[in-house]
Amino acid sequence: MNLYIRKADLAIGNILVIANQSKETIFIAARDKENPFLIKLYNRLNTLIGEIKLKNSFLKIYSIDINGEEKATINALPMIDLKFVYLSKANWNVVGNLVASDYHVKQGGHEIIRVQPTVMTQGHPGLELSFEDLDDGPMGTLLAIFLDKYIKLPTLAPKADLNGLGMKSKMPYLNNFKNKCN
């Protein structure tokens, strides 16, 4: 089964709609405004089925709870050069390019979930989640939302020199086009 999430919703929204290929809503995820590390997952009937939350702020341990029971923990999420995440209790390994959202979730060498970027209707970028078993849907969806939201690219220093980064012009494209036409 494939599920889809719009990247725009992941970037700025507090409400995320997870739909299937027929554009039917399967899950709705909501991020708490007061606690941004708390993400709750609801089904179509608005029943809470799972959440991911910060379990220990000092050690940076996150917990994934499904139906009120802790199913997995994510220990110390490194923010730079992230290529591997391990979920204890569930014994899931996440391998691949996590920054680009192109990875596989495996358990004992068997692939459970595949996440990859996709282009959705009207050209909007999104994530495609492919599940082998629908029972892994809630936990896999929470994991994909968490990894996409909280993995950060290394940032440049505030006064970094941008000339050596391959940027040809700081002027917008349309200004360059007007200058060439005149």
XYZ file of N, CA and C in Angstrom:
546
model
N 0.833 -1.176 0.000
C 0.000 0.000 0.000
C 0.876 1.237 0.000
N 0.487 2.256 -0.760
C 1.231 3.505 -0.825
C 0.437 4.621 -0.164
N 1.143 5.442 0.620
C 0.564 6.631 1.225
C 1.386 7.834 0.793
N 0.743 9.006 0.777
C 1.401 10.212 0.277
C 1.215 11.365 1.258
N 2.299 12.160 1.409
C 2.295 13.349 2.263
C 2.859 14.500 1.439
N 2.194 15.650 1.459
C 2.711 16.840 0.770
C 3.856 17.438 1.567
N 4.963 17.784 0.889
C 6.119 18.378 1.557
C 5.791 19.759 2.116
N 4.893 20.499 1.458
C 4.520 21.826 1.958
C 3.876 21.710 3.328
N 3.053 20.691 3.539
C 2.428 20.486 4.841
C 3.473 20.161 5.896
N 4.488 19.386 5.517
C 5.546 19.024 6.459
C 6.375 20.241 6.855
N 6.574 21.154 5.913
C 7.450 22.291 6.166
C 6.822 23.337 7.086
N 5.562 23.682 6.859
C 5.008 24.807 7.593
C 3.735 24.495 8.365
N 3.083 23.401 8.069
C 1.771 23.161 8.658
C 1.800 22.487 9.999
N 0.762 22.728 10.771
C 0.569 22.004 12.021
C -0.346 20.809 11.818
N -1.023 20.753 10.661
C -1.896 19.634 10.317
C -1.363 18.997 9.037
N -1.180 17.695 9.058
C -0.690 16.959 7.898
C -1.738 15.933 7.500
N -2.038 15.871 6.222
C -2.997 14.898 5.720
C -2.217 13.819 4.983
N -2.417 12.573 5.373
C -1.766 11.432 4.736
C -2.852 10.704 3.954
N -2.668 10.631 2.635
C -3.710 10.081 1.766
C -3.172 8.886 0.991
N -4.099 8.100 0.420
C -3.706 6.978 -0.429
C -3.721 7.419 -1.890
N -3.547 6.474 -2.821
C -3.488 6.809 -4.239
C -4.789 7.401 -4.751
N -5.907 7.064 -4.139
C -7.203 7.591 -4.547
C -7.517 8.929 -3.892
N -6.541 9.519 -3.211
C -6.660 10.796 -2.510
C -7.641 10.748 -1.345
N -7.870 9.555 -0.809
C -8.688 9.409 0.387
C -7.793 9.594 1.609
N -8.268 10.338 2.578
C -7.507 10.563 3.798
C -7.443 9.269 4.606
N -6.228 8.854 4.928
C -6.012 7.657 5.745
C -5.672 8.070 7.173
N -4.729 8.997 7.325
C -4.319 9.495 8.632
C -4.286 11.024 8.603
N -4.417 11.618 9.780
C -4.220 13.051 9.965
C -3.236 13.195 11.115
N -2.174 13.936 10.889
C -1.176 14.170 11.936
C -1.268 15.630 12.366
N -1.131 15.871 13.645
C -1.182 17.227 14.183
C 0.007 17.451 15.095
N 0.647 18.592 14.927
C 1.772 18.970 15.775
C 1.266 19.954 16.811
N 1.647 19.765 18.057
C 1.217 20.643 19.138
C 1.959 21.968 19.030
N 1.230 23.086 19.143
C 1.848 24.407 19.024
C 2.755 24.725 20.210
N 2.388 24.261 21.395
C 3.188 24.540 22.580
C 4.371 23.597 22.726
N 4.254 22.382 22.229
C 5.327 21.393 22.302
C 5.590 20.869 20.890
N 6.511 21.479 20.143
C 6.706 21.088 18.735
C 7.235 19.671 18.544
N 7.738 19.044 19.602
C 8.233 17.676 19.480
C 7.132 16.641 19.668
N 5.918 17.072 19.942
C 4.787 16.170 20.103
C 3.965 16.156 18.808
N 3.931 15.010 18.166
C 3.159 14.838 16.931
C 2.151 13.723 17.187
N 0.877 14.026 16.983
C -0.184 13.045 17.215
C -0.746 12.590 15.879
N -1.054 11.303 15.783
C -1.591 10.715 14.563
C -3.011 10.219 14.830
N -3.932 10.642 13.970
C -5.341 10.277 14.097
C -5.772 9.495 12.857
N -6.785 8.658 13.016
C -7.350 7.973 11.847
C -8.470 8.837 11.266
N -9.163 8.308 10.268
C -10.232 9.068 9.597
C -11.360 9.473 10.538
N -11.555 8.700 11.581
C -12.647 8.969 12.520
C -12.222 9.889 13.655
N -11.040 10.498 13.514
C -10.486 11.424 14.495
C -10.194 10.748 15.833
N -9.817 9.480 15.786
C -9.421 8.734 16.976
C -7.896 8.718 17.051
N -7.343 9.092 18.198
C -5.893 9.087 18.385
C -5.382 7.654 18.299
N -4.455 7.403 17.369
C -3.904 6.049 17.237
C -2.413 5.990 17.520
N -1.752 7.145 17.554
C -0.322 7.129 17.839
C 0.219 8.526 18.040
N 1.411 8.566 18.643
C 2.079 9.853 18.818
C 3.575 9.629 18.962
N 4.308 10.665 18.616
C 5.758 10.654 18.827
C 6.065 11.868 19.685
N 6.863 11.640 20.725
C 7.124 12.712 21.672
C 8.540 12.615 22.205
N 8.995 13.726 22.742
C 10.308 13.780 23.367
C 10.207 13.115 24.731
N 10.946 12.029 24.894
C 10.887 11.256 26.135
C 11.891 11.768 27.157
N 13.090 12.129 26.689
C 14.146 12.621 27.565
C 14.869 13.743 26.835
N 14.691 14.976 27.283
C 15.270 16.122 26.575
C 16.784 16.194 26.725
N 17.327 15.727 27.837
C 18.773 15.777 28.030
C 19.501 14.812 27.093
N 19.005 13.592 26.971
C 19.644 12.582 26.131
C 19.087 12.550 24.707
N 18.090 13.383 24.417
C 17.446 13.439 23.102
C 16.904 12.064 22.701
N 16.039 11.531 23.537
C 15.389 10.250 23.253
C 13.925 10.537 22.942
N 13.463 10.025 21.816
C 12.085 10.212 21.376
C 11.358 8.873 21.467
N 10.059 8.936 21.699
C 9.256 7.737 21.878
C 8.119 7.722 20.861
N 7.859 6.552 20.270
C 6.711 6.362 19.393
C 5.728 5.470 20.129
N 4.554 6.027 20.413
C 3.498 5.287 21.099
C 2.374 4.997 20.111
N 1.926 3.754 20.072
C 0.789 3.350 19.242
C -0.276 2.797 20.181
N -1.473 3.359 20.117
C -2.596 2.968 20.973
C -2.220 2.987 22.455
N -1.473 4.011 22.860
C -1.113 4.182 24.260
C 0.040 3.335 24.751
N 0.637 2.517 23.898
C 1.738 1.642 24.285
C 3.008 2.049 23.534
N 4.115 2.172 24.264
C 5.369 2.546 23.636
C 5.866 1.410 22.757
N 5.986 1.677 21.457
C 6.397 0.653 20.495
C 7.851 0.799 20.070
N 8.397 2.024 20.149
C 9.774 2.231 19.700
C 10.345 3.483 20.339
N 11.670 3.523 20.418
C 12.369 4.726 20.850
C 13.463 5.028 19.846
N 13.689 6.317 19.654
C 14.776 6.779 18.788
C 15.773 7.454 19.708
N 16.974 6.918 19.752
C 18.006 7.456 20.630
C 18.868 8.453 19.887
N 19.154 9.585 20.526
C 20.084 10.615 20.072
C 20.130 10.746 18.564
N 19.355 11.606 18.030
C 19.280 11.819 16.594
C 20.363 12.794 16.157
N 21.414 12.313 15.498
C 22.443 13.248 15.023
C 21.880 14.097 13.883
N 22.345 15.335 13.772
C 21.781 16.256 12.796
C 22.648 16.437 11.552
N 23.863 15.957 11.548
C 24.732 16.147 10.388
C 25.180 14.792 9.861
N 25.164 14.635 8.535
C 25.608 13.425 7.860
C 24.877 12.192 8.382
N 23.560 12.269 8.408
C 22.744 11.192 8.951
C 22.439 10.169 7.864
N 22.868 8.935 8.072
C 22.644 7.887 7.089
C 21.995 6.643 7.704
N 21.822 6.629 9.014
C 21.323 5.429 9.682
C 20.617 5.811 10.979
N 19.446 5.255 11.227
C 18.719 5.442 12.478
C 18.250 4.072 12.929
N 18.321 3.821 14.227
C 17.869 2.553 14.779
C 16.735 2.821 15.751
N 15.646 2.075 15.618
C 14.517 2.177 16.536
C 14.553 0.975 17.458
N 14.859 1.229 18.740
C 14.871 0.119 19.686
C 13.447 -0.309 19.984
N 13.287 -1.411 20.589
C 12.028 -2.102 20.898
C 11.396 -2.669 19.632
N 11.256 -1.869 18.571
C 10.669 -2.376 17.324
C 11.719 -3.113 16.500
N 13.016 -2.871 16.793
C 14.127 -3.471 16.070
C 14.079 -3.118 14.577
N 13.828 -1.840 14.292
C 13.805 -1.345 12.920
C 15.093 -0.584 12.634
N 15.659 -0.812 11.470
C 16.821 -0.077 10.986
C 16.379 0.793 9.823
N 16.731 2.061 9.862
C 16.425 2.988 8.781
C 17.734 3.277 8.073
N 17.801 2.906 6.789
C 19.040 3.022 6.027
C 18.760 3.764 4.740
N 19.637 4.698 4.392
C 19.507 5.418 3.127
C 19.855 6.877 3.302
N 19.422 7.677 2.366
C 19.684 9.110 2.397
C 18.521 9.793 3.115
N 18.666 9.985 4.419
C 17.577 10.521 5.220
C 17.336 11.993 4.943
N 18.368 12.742 4.613
C 18.210 14.165 4.326
C 17.363 14.363 3.076
N 17.554 13.508 2.065
C 16.783 13.601 0.824
C 15.471 12.823 0.900
N 15.164 12.239 2.046
C 13.949 11.434 2.261
C 13.847 10.276 1.277
N 14.944 9.575 1.078
C 14.981 8.398 0.209
C 15.652 7.279 0.997
N 14.841 6.493 1.706
C 15.409 5.475 2.594
C 14.485 4.267 2.707
N 15.014 3.214 3.316
C 14.299 1.963 3.538
C 14.294 1.670 5.038
N 13.188 1.125 5.520
C 13.104 0.684 6.904
C 13.083 -0.838 6.868
N 14.047 -1.431 7.578
C 14.180 -2.885 7.553
C 14.110 -3.447 8.961
N 13.644 -4.684 9.031
C 13.632 -5.428 10.287
C 14.170 -6.812 9.988
N 15.335 -7.102 10.535
C 15.956 -8.403 10.290
C 16.274 -8.651 8.817
N 16.662 -7.606 8.085
C 17.013 -7.752 6.676
C 15.826 -7.717 5.733
N 14.601 -7.742 6.255
C 13.395 -7.707 5.424
C 12.864 -6.273 5.368
N 12.638 -5.758 4.164
C 12.145 -4.393 4.001
C 10.687 -4.288 4.439
N 10.426 -3.311 5.310
C 9.078 -3.083 5.823
C 8.441 -1.882 5.130
N 9.215 -0.803 5.029
C 8.720 0.451 4.469
C 9.791 1.035 3.551
N 9.340 1.645 2.477
C 10.235 2.394 1.592
C 9.680 3.810 1.478
N 10.524 4.806 1.718
C 10.128 6.210 1.625
C 10.963 6.842 0.536
N 10.296 7.574 -0.351
C 11.014 8.246 -1.434
C 10.279 9.522 -1.807
N 11.027 10.515 -2.303
C 10.364 11.743 -2.751
C 9.577 11.479 -4.028
N 8.511 12.229 -4.230
C 7.676 12.072 -5.417
C 7.096 13.423 -5.793
N 6.549 13.508 -6.986
C 5.841 14.695 -7.434
C 4.359 14.355 -7.427
N 3.595 15.148 -6.698
C 2.167 14.891 -6.561
C 1.387 15.710 -7.592
N 0.079 15.681 -7.500
C -0.745 16.422 -8.444
C -0.399 17.900 -8.403
N -0.569 18.558 -9.503
C -0.274 19.976 -9.675
C 1.191 20.294 -9.417
N 2.056 19.297 -9.524
C 3.494 19.507 -9.423
C 4.040 19.734 -8.028
N 3.244 19.495 -7.001
C 3.711 19.684 -5.628
C 4.630 18.545 -5.223
N 5.776 18.853 -4.592
C 6.636 17.773 -4.094
C 5.998 17.100 -2.887
N 6.291 15.825 -2.735
C 5.742 15.076 -1.615
C 6.590 13.877 -1.272
N 6.101 13.094 -0.325
C 6.741 11.846 0.071
C 5.814 10.695 -0.257
N 6.391 9.620 -0.780
C 5.637 8.394 -1.021
C 6.123 7.343 -0.036
N 5.195 6.794 0.737
C 5.507 5.752 1.703
C 4.896 4.455 1.195
N 5.742 3.447 0.963
C 5.267 2.143 0.484
C 5.404 1.135 1.612
N 4.272 0.553 2.011
C 4.240 -0.397 3.123
C 4.029 -1.805 2.610
N 4.719 -2.759 3.217
C 4.480 -4.163 2.936
C 3.229 -4.637 3.678
N 3.043 -4.145 4.909
C 1.925 -4.560 5.755
C 1.262 -3.306 6.319
N -0.035 -3.174 6.158
C -0.757 -1.990 6.609
C -0.678 -1.797 8.125
N -0.424 -2.845 8.888
C -0.293 -2.725 10.340
C 0.900 -1.859 10.744
N 1.898 -1.765 9.868
C 3.061 -0.921 10.137
C 2.805 0.531 9.740
N 1.631 0.821 9.206
C 1.293 2.154 8.710
C 1.397 3.261 9.731
N 0.767 3.150 10.904
C 0.848 4.251 11.868
C 2.276 4.554 12.333
N 3.027 3.523 12.709
C 4.383 3.757 13.194
C 5.290 4.247 12.064
N 5.149 3.682 10.875
C 5.953 4.115 9.737
C 5.645 5.540 9.320
N 4.377 5.920 9.390
C 3.987 7.285 9.044
C 4.548 8.278 10.051
N 4.455 7.975 11.333
C 5.031 8.853 12.352
C 6.540 8.976 12.185
N 7.191 7.876 11.878
C 8.642 7.901 11.666
C 9.005 8.777 10.476
N 8.290 8.653 9.370
C 8.578 9.452 8.172
C 8.361 10.942 8.443
N 7.286 11.278 9.145
C 7.027 12.684 9.483
C 8.132 13.217 10.383
N 8.509 12.434 11.373
C 9.547 12.858 12.313
C 10.887 13.067 11.609
N 11.300 12.100 10.796
C 12.588 12.213 10.130
C 12.606 13.378 9.149
N 11.512 13.605 8.444
C 11.482 14.708 7.491
C 11.470 16.052 8.209
N 10.818 16.144 9.328
C 10.681 17.420 10.028
C 11.915 17.796 10.832
N 12.564 16.839 11.462
C 13.606 17.181 12.415
C 15.028 16.898 11.961
N 15.208 16.391 10.758
C 16.571 16.267 10.240
C 16.933 17.577 9.583
N 18.017 18.155 10.007
C 18.432 19.463 9.521
C 19.664 19.320 8.641
N 19.697 20.139 7.600
C 20.911 20.236 6.797
C 21.906 21.098 7.553
N 23.194 20.847 7.378
C 24.171 21.723 8.035
C 23.982 23.150 7.532
N 23.933 24.104 8.433
C 23.705 25.492 8.042
C 25.030 26.216 7.892
N 25.011 27.237 7.068
C 26.194 28.065 6.871
C 26.309 29.060 8.011
N 27.522 29.505 8.264
C 27.726 30.542 9.262
C 26.992 31.801 8.805
N 26.551 32.646 9.726
C 25.766 33.808 9.335
C 26.450 34.714 8.320
N 27.763 34.891 8.408
C 28.461 35.767 7.468
C 29.336 34.955 6.517
N 28.859 33.794 6.097
C 29.636 32.942 5.205
C 29.728 33.569 3.823
N 30.827 33.336 3.154
C 31.034 33.840 1.804
C 30.297 32.941 0.822
N 29.294 33.484 0.150
C 28.474 32.695 -0.767
C 29.029 32.672 -2.185
N 30.096 33.421 -2.461
C 30.627 33.472 -3.827
C 31.226 32.156 -4.286
N 31.801 31.389 -3.381
C 32.448 30.146 -3.756
C 31.529 28.941 -3.780
N 30.239 29.134 -3.683
C 29.310 28.015 -3.604
C 28.636 27.707 -4.931
N 29.095 28.303 -6.031
C 28.504 28.001 -7.333
C 27.293 28.848 -7.656
N 27.036 29.874 -6.877
C 25.906 30.752 -7.162
C 26.370 31.804 -8.157
N 25.750 31.873 -9.316
C 26.192 32.777 -10.373
C 25.732 34.205 -10.132
N 24.521 34.385 -9.681
C 23.995 35.725 -9.515
C 23.052 35.750 -8.333
N 23.066 36.865 -7.632
C 22.143 37.013 -6.522
C 20.842 37.675 -6.976
N 20.792 38.067 -8.256
C 19.589 38.712 -8.786
C 18.572 37.656 -9.181
N 17.286 37.930 -8.983
C 16.263 36.975 -9.391
C 16.263 36.743 -10.893
N 15.726 35.617 -11.299
C 15.706 35.221 -12.696
C 15.002 36.250 -13.572
N 13.874 36.764 -13.131
C 13.113 37.698 -13.968
C 13.871 38.991 -14.202
N 14.639 39.463 -13.212
C 15.443 40.664 -13.425
C 16.503 40.418 -14.473
N 17.133 39.261 -14.464
C 18.131 38.932 -15.471
C 17.492 38.861 -16.851
N 16.291 38.321 -16.934
C 15.579 38.176 -18.204
C 15.226 39.557 -18.754
N 14.766 40.489 -17.901
C 14.430 41.845 -18.353
C 15.657 42.554 -18.894
N 16.787 42.385 -18.181
C 18.012 43.062 -18.620
C 18.476 42.553 -19.981
N 18.304 41.269 -20.265
C 18.715 40.714 -21.539
C 17.799 41.168 -22.669
N 16.532 41.413 -22.371
C 15.571 41.816 -23.399
C 15.700 43.278 -23.741
N 16.240 44.093 -22.859
C 16.338 45.549 -23.120
C 17.506 45.898 -23.960
